[in-house]
Amino acid sequence: MNDKNKATVAVDNIGDLRKAYSQFPTGVTVITCTDKDNNPIGVTASSFNTVSMDPPLVLWSVDKGALSAPIFNDAKHFAVNVLAENQMALSNKFAGRGTDKFADVNYSKGVGDSLLLEGAIAQFECKTWQVYEGGDHLIIVGEIIKHSIDSPQPPLVFSQGSYAAATTHPEMVNAK
Ligand SMILES: Cc1cc2nc3c(=O)[nH]c(=O)nc-3n(C[C@H](O)[C@H](O)[C@H](O)COP(=O)(O)O)c2cc1C
């Protein structure tokens, strides 16, 4: 068994590792909840992924250094807002640290006071299922209580360290 605290050769160069991770394209989400003083909390996250159909489970991971990490650790509910291609500015806003991220943002309340952002292409309202240790991140698994598809926009993509757009593969276009 590897000693979990011992750095392996893979992380000798963090920049290279980050670059290798970035070769895997993802969508972009804003994950939200309400803290114990009823303040709206949100963070841009590309680590979202699906886990299980039955029960319906999803996961994402939050950096332990993020201001919101202890809040999500304690939150009983959260919502995943999948961003549309035209929501890059919103993504940048929620990637800020300690700012008033909800100023000028239209949203409504979801399950357990999670927050649903207007214009998101899909929303998953979740009950926190389990929080796992994941090195310098917390892995947060949620059980979907409600889901919706809101907007017909294409998704916002994050790939190779940059925002991108999802287009139909040329071979698929020719196959039509
Ligand atoms: C496209 C993109 C994806 C991101 N994905 C994550 C993620 O999955 N987990 C995470 O902890 N931070 C992620 N971040 C960084 C956070 O959004 C950023 O650290 C934010 O400032 C955290 O906010 P807070 O400190 O107010 O909690 C991402 C940023 C961007 C731009």
mmCIF file of C-alpha atoms and ligand atoms in Angstrom:
data_model
loop_
_atom_site.group_PDB
_atom_site.id
_atom_site.type_symbol
_atom_site.label_atom_id
_atom_site.label_comp_id
_atom_site.label_asym_id
_atom_site.label_seq_id
_atom_site.Cartn_x
_atom_site.Cartn_y
_atom_site.Cartn_z
ATOM 1 C CA MET A 1 0.000 0.000 0.000
ATOM 2 C CA ASN A 2 1.200 3.518 -0.731
ATOM 3 C CA ASP A 3 1.817 5.878 2.146
ATOM 4 C CA LYS A 4 -1.011 8.400 1.565
ATOM 5 C CA ASN A 5 1.065 11.261 2.979
ATOM 6 C CA LYS A 6 4.028 10.639 0.715
ATOM 7 C CA ALA A 7 4.110 12.632 -2.524
ATOM 8 C CA THR A 8 4.516 10.362 -5.529
ATOM 9 C CA VAL A 9 6.359 11.229 -8.730
ATOM 10 C CA ALA A 10 3.022 12.312 -10.262
ATOM 11 C CA VAL A 11 2.836 15.432 -8.088
ATOM 12 C CA ASP A 12 6.498 16.451 -8.279
ATOM 13 C CA ASN A 13 5.426 19.091 -10.770
ATOM 14 C CA ILE A 14 2.027 20.497 -9.800
ATOM 15 C CA GLY A 15 1.873 22.607 -12.983
ATOM 16 C CA ASP A 16 2.259 19.500 -15.174
ATOM 17 C CA LEU A 17 -0.396 17.660 -13.171
ATOM 18 C CA ARG A 18 -2.796 20.595 -13.438
ATOM 19 C CA LYS A 19 -2.194 20.679 -17.193
ATOM 20 C CA ALA A 20 -2.821 16.940 -17.507
ATOM 21 C CA TYR A 21 -6.067 17.293 -15.521
ATOM 22 C CA SER A 22 -7.127 20.136 -17.833
ATOM 23 C CA GLN A 23 -6.982 17.817 -20.843
ATOM 24 C CA PHE A 24 -10.276 16.394 -19.579
ATOM 25 C CA PRO A 25 -13.068 18.791 -20.650
ATOM 26 C CA THR A 26 -15.961 19.419 -18.277
ATOM 27 C CA GLY A 27 -19.108 21.443 -18.008
ATOM 28 C CA VAL A 28 -19.255 24.359 -15.589
ATOM 29 C CA THR A 29 -21.607 24.537 -12.591
ATOM 30 C CA VAL A 30 -22.349 26.928 -9.769
ATOM 31 C CA ILE A 31 -23.070 25.025 -6.564
ATOM 32 C CA THR A 32 -25.159 26.894 -4.002
ATOM 33 C CA CYS A 33 -26.492 26.636 -0.491
ATOM 34 C CA THR A 34 -27.569 28.932 2.349
ATOM 35 C CA ASP A 35 -25.402 29.287 5.436
ATOM 36 C CA LYS A 36 -26.674 29.180 9.031
ATOM 37 C CA ASP A 37 -27.160 32.984 9.049
ATOM 38 C CA ASN A 38 -29.260 32.707 5.877
ATOM 39 C CA ASN A 39 -26.574 34.186 3.589
ATOM 40 C CA PRO A 40 -26.545 32.920 -0.012
ATOM 41 C CA ILE A 41 -23.391 30.910 -0.813
ATOM 42 C CA GLY A 42 -22.160 29.898 -4.269
ATOM 43 C CA VAL A 43 -19.031 28.599 -5.921
ATOM 44 C CA THR A 44 -18.081 27.817 -9.520
ATOM 45 C CA ALA A 45 -17.168 24.148 -9.851
ATOM 46 C CA SER A 46 -16.155 21.950 -12.773
ATOM 47 C CA SER A 47 -15.677 18.883 -10.571
ATOM 48 C CA PHE A 48 -19.387 18.000 -10.739
ATOM 49 C CA ASN A 49 -20.182 14.512 -11.962
ATOM 50 C CA THR A 50 -22.948 11.967 -11.915
ATOM 51 C CA VAL A 51 -22.642 8.919 -9.655
ATOM 52 C CA SER A 52 -25.754 6.747 -9.442
ATOM 53 C CA MET A 53 -29.227 6.428 -10.970
ATOM 54 C CA ASP A 54 -30.813 4.483 -8.101
ATOM 55 C CA PRO A 55 -30.596 6.220 -5.759
ATOM 56 C CA PRO A 56 -29.918 9.323 -7.889
ATOM 57 C CA LEU A 57 -26.536 10.595 -6.661
ATOM 58 C CA VAL A 58 -24.131 13.262 -7.897
ATOM 59 C CA LEU A 59 -20.788 14.510 -6.570
ATOM 60 C CA TRP A 60 -18.485 17.488 -6.668
ATOM 61 C CA SER A 61 -15.358 18.422 -4.766
ATOM 62 C CA VAL A 62 -14.534 21.642 -2.962
ATOM 63 C CA ASP A 63 -11.043 22.876 -2.132
ATOM 64 C CA LYS A 64 -10.571 22.817 1.652
ATOM 65 C CA GLY A 65 -9.042 26.293 1.302
ATOM 66 C CA ALA A 66 -12.223 27.778 -0.208
ATOM 67 C CA LEU A 67 -14.135 30.103 2.105
ATOM 68 C CA SER A 68 -17.294 28.115 1.344
ATOM 69 C CA ALA A 69 -15.780 24.672 2.146
ATOM 70 C CA PRO A 70 -16.840 24.565 5.840
ATOM 71 C CA ILE A 71 -20.285 25.849 4.872
ATOM 72 C CA PHE A 72 -20.848 23.113 2.273
ATOM 73 C CA ASN A 73 -19.413 20.590 4.737
ATOM 74 C CA ASP A 74 -22.226 21.496 7.163
ATOM 75 C CA ALA A 75 -24.998 22.175 4.623
ATOM 76 C CA LYS A 76 -27.912 19.729 4.673
ATOM 77 C CA HIS A 77 -28.859 20.697 1.101
ATOM 78 C CA PHE A 78 -27.234 22.217 -1.963
ATOM 79 C CA ALA A 79 -28.140 22.883 -5.592
ATOM 80 C CA VAL A 80 -26.101 22.312 -8.736
ATOM 81 C CA ASN A 81 -26.715 24.893 -11.472
ATOM 82 C CA VAL A 82 -25.346 23.748 -14.851
ATOM 83 C CA LEU A 83 -24.278 26.872 -16.720
ATOM 84 C CA ALA A 84 -25.192 27.769 -20.274
ATOM 85 C CA GLU A 85 -22.706 28.873 -22.914
ATOM 86 C CA ASN A 86 -23.834 32.498 -22.406
ATOM 87 C CA GLN A 87 -23.099 32.438 -18.638
ATOM 88 C CA MET A 88 -19.306 32.823 -18.666
ATOM 89 C CA ALA A 89 -19.498 36.105 -16.727
ATOM 90 C CA LEU A 90 -21.607 34.379 -14.077
ATOM 91 C CA SER A 91 -18.999 31.614 -13.840
ATOM 92 C CA ASN A 92 -16.254 34.200 -13.284
ATOM 93 C CA LYS A 93 -18.371 35.973 -10.683
ATOM 94 C CA PHE A 94 -18.829 32.805 -8.616
ATOM 95 C CA ALA A 95 -15.144 31.934 -9.020
ATOM 96 C CA GLY A 96 -14.356 35.077 -6.991
ATOM 97 C CA ARG A 97 -13.381 34.753 -3.355
ATOM 98 C CA GLY A 98 -15.297 36.380 -0.517
ATOM 99 C CA THR A 99 -17.098 38.790 -2.824
ATOM 100 C CA ASP A 100 -20.802 39.579 -2.860
ATOM 101 C CA LYS A 101 -21.421 37.006 -5.553
ATOM 102 C CA PHE A 102 -25.219 37.278 -5.549
ATOM 103 C CA ALA A 103 -25.427 41.039 -6.221
ATOM 104 C CA ASP A 104 -27.332 41.549 -9.508
ATOM 105 C CA VAL A 105 -27.964 37.795 -9.860
ATOM 106 C CA ASN A 106 -31.528 36.560 -10.339
ATOM 107 C CA TYR A 107 -32.278 33.428 -8.376
ATOM 108 C CA SER A 108 -35.040 31.590 -6.560
ATOM 109 C CA LYS A 109 -35.037 29.203 -3.607
ATOM 110 C CA GLY A 110 -34.912 25.457 -4.105
ATOM 111 C CA VAL A 111 -35.044 22.461 -1.796
ATOM 112 C CA GLY A 112 -33.613 23.188 1.676
ATOM 113 C CA ASP A 113 -32.921 26.845 0.804
ATOM 114 C CA SER A 114 -30.535 25.889 -1.985
ATOM 115 C CA LEU A 115 -30.432 28.579 -4.681
ATOM 116 C CA LEU A 116 -31.492 28.210 -8.307
ATOM 117 C CA LEU A 117 -29.814 30.624 -10.716
ATOM 118 C CA GLU A 118 -31.864 32.013 -13.579
ATOM 119 C CA GLY A 119 -30.662 30.862 -17.005
ATOM 120 C CA ALA A 120 -28.982 27.638 -15.878
ATOM 121 C CA ILE A 121 -29.629 24.832 -18.363
ATOM 122 C CA ALA A 122 -30.232 22.197 -15.676
ATOM 123 C CA GLN A 123 -30.581 22.216 -11.919
ATOM 124 C CA PHE A 124 -30.194 19.445 -9.371
ATOM 125 C CA GLU A 125 -31.575 20.150 -5.897
ATOM 126 C CA CYS A 126 -29.804 17.808 -3.515
ATOM 127 C CA LYS A 127 -29.805 16.578 0.028
ATOM 128 C CA THR A 128 -26.254 16.045 1.262
ATOM 129 C CA TRP A 129 -25.714 12.266 1.246
ATOM 130 C CA GLN A 130 -22.130 12.078 2.482
ATOM 131 C CA VAL A 131 -18.966 14.178 2.677
ATOM 132 C CA TYR A 132 -15.707 12.302 2.115
ATOM 133 C CA GLU A 133 -12.094 13.290 2.688
ATOM 134 C CA GLY A 134 -10.312 13.749 -0.640
ATOM 135 C CA GLY A 135 -6.791 15.014 0.022
ATOM 136 C CA ASP A 136 -6.871 18.806 -0.236
ATOM 137 C CA HIS A 137 -10.564 18.669 -1.272
ATOM 138 C CA LEU A 138 -13.813 17.504 0.308
ATOM 139 C CA ILE A 139 -15.850 15.190 -1.914
ATOM 140 C CA ILE A 140 -19.514 16.055 -1.496
ATOM 141 C CA VAL A 141 -22.103 13.514 -2.603
ATOM 142 C CA GLY A 142 -25.715 14.613 -2.922
ATOM 143 C CA GLU A 143 -28.964 12.740 -3.380
ATOM 144 C CA ILE A 144 -31.142 14.451 -5.989
ATOM 145 C CA ILE A 145 -34.494 15.469 -4.573
ATOM 146 C CA LYS A 146 -35.617 17.485 -7.609
ATOM 147 C CA HIS A 147 -34.181 18.193 -11.026
ATOM 148 C CA SER A 148 -35.166 20.449 -13.880
ATOM 149 C CA ILE A 149 -34.122 21.484 -17.359
ATOM 150 C CA ASP A 150 -34.637 25.211 -17.730
ATOM 151 C CA SER A 151 -33.099 26.717 -20.799
ATOM 152 C CA PRO A 152 -32.576 25.410 -24.346
ATOM 153 C CA GLN A 153 -29.073 27.002 -24.484
ATOM 154 C CA PRO A 154 -25.979 24.847 -25.158
ATOM 155 C CA PRO A 155 -23.693 24.184 -22.156
ATOM 156 C CA LEU A 156 -20.641 26.199 -21.107
ATOM 157 C CA VAL A 157 -17.493 24.044 -21.346
ATOM 158 C CA PHE A 158 -14.127 24.298 -19.575
ATOM 159 C CA SER A 159 -11.259 22.666 -21.433
ATOM 160 C CA GLN A 160 -7.470 23.012 -21.455
ATOM 161 C CA GLY A 161 -7.622 25.869 -18.936
ATOM 162 C CA SER A 162 -10.095 27.941 -20.933
ATOM 163 C CA TYR A 163 -13.800 28.371 -21.500
ATOM 164 C CA ALA A 164 -15.012 26.593 -24.614
ATOM 165 C CA ALA A 165 -18.207 25.774 -26.465
ATOM 166 C CA ALA A 166 -19.609 22.349 -27.241
ATOM 167 C CA THR A 167 -20.138 21.838 -30.946
ATOM 168 C CA THR A 168 -21.300 18.756 -32.809
ATOM 169 C CA HIS A 169 -18.352 16.632 -33.918
ATOM 170 C CA PRO A 170 -17.720 17.125 -37.680
ATOM 171 C CA GLU A 171 -18.087 13.398 -38.298
ATOM 172 C CA MET A 172 -21.509 13.504 -36.652
ATOM 173 C CA VAL A 173 -22.546 16.463 -38.829
ATOM 174 C CA ASN A 174 -21.508 14.567 -41.980
ATOM 175 C CA ALA A 175 -23.367 11.465 -40.763
ATOM 176 C CA LYS A 176 -26.702 13.349 -40.856
HETATM 177 C C1 LIG B 1 -14.113 26.879 -14.419
HETATM 178 C C2 LIG B 1 -13.799 26.791 -12.946
HETATM 179 C C3 LIG B 1 -13.992 25.606 -12.265
HETATM 180 C C4 LIG B 1 -13.734 25.504 -10.899
HETATM 181 N N1 LIG B 1 -13.969 24.318 -10.255
HETATM 182 C C5 LIG B 1 -13.788 24.227 -8.923
HETATM 183 C C6 LIG B 1 -14.121 23.030 -8.219
HETATM 184 O O1 LIG B 1 -14.594 22.051 -8.798
HETATM 185 N N2 LIG B 1 -13.909 22.998 -6.875
HETATM 186 C C7 LIG B 1 -13.398 24.075 -6.189
HETATM 187 O O2 LIG B 1 -13.224 23.989 -4.967
HETATM 188 N N3 LIG B 1 -13.084 25.225 -6.837
HETATM 189 C C8 LIG B 1 -13.277 25.325 -8.174
HETATM 190 N N4 LIG B 1 -13.002 26.493 -8.826
HETATM 191 C C9 LIG B 1 -12.448 27.604 -8.066
HETATM 192 C C10 LIG B 1 -13.490 28.299 -7.173
HETATM 193 O O3 LIG B 1 -14.607 28.717 -7.942
HETATM 194 C C11 LIG B 1 -12.829 29.498 -6.483
HETATM 195 O O4 LIG B 1 -11.752 29.037 -5.695
HETATM 196 C C12 LIG B 1 -13.761 30.325 -5.604
HETATM 197 O O5 LIG B 1 -13.087 31.523 -5.292
HETATM 198 C C13 LIG B 1 -14.149 29.676 -4.302
HETATM 199 O O6 LIG B 1 -14.985 30.592 -3.649
HETATM 200 P P1 LIG B 1 -15.006 30.785 -2.058
HETATM 201 O O7 LIG B 1 -13.582 30.928 -1.578
HETATM 202 O O8 LIG B 1 -15.864 31.997 -1.861
HETATM 203 O O9 LIG B 1 -15.634 29.542 -1.503
HETATM 204 C C14 LIG B 1 -13.253 26.620 -10.186
HETATM 205 C C15 LIG B 1 -13.053 27.833 -10.874
HETATM 206 C C16 LIG B 1 -13.337 27.922 -12.226
HETATM 207 C C17 LIG B 1 -13.140 29.238 -12.944
#
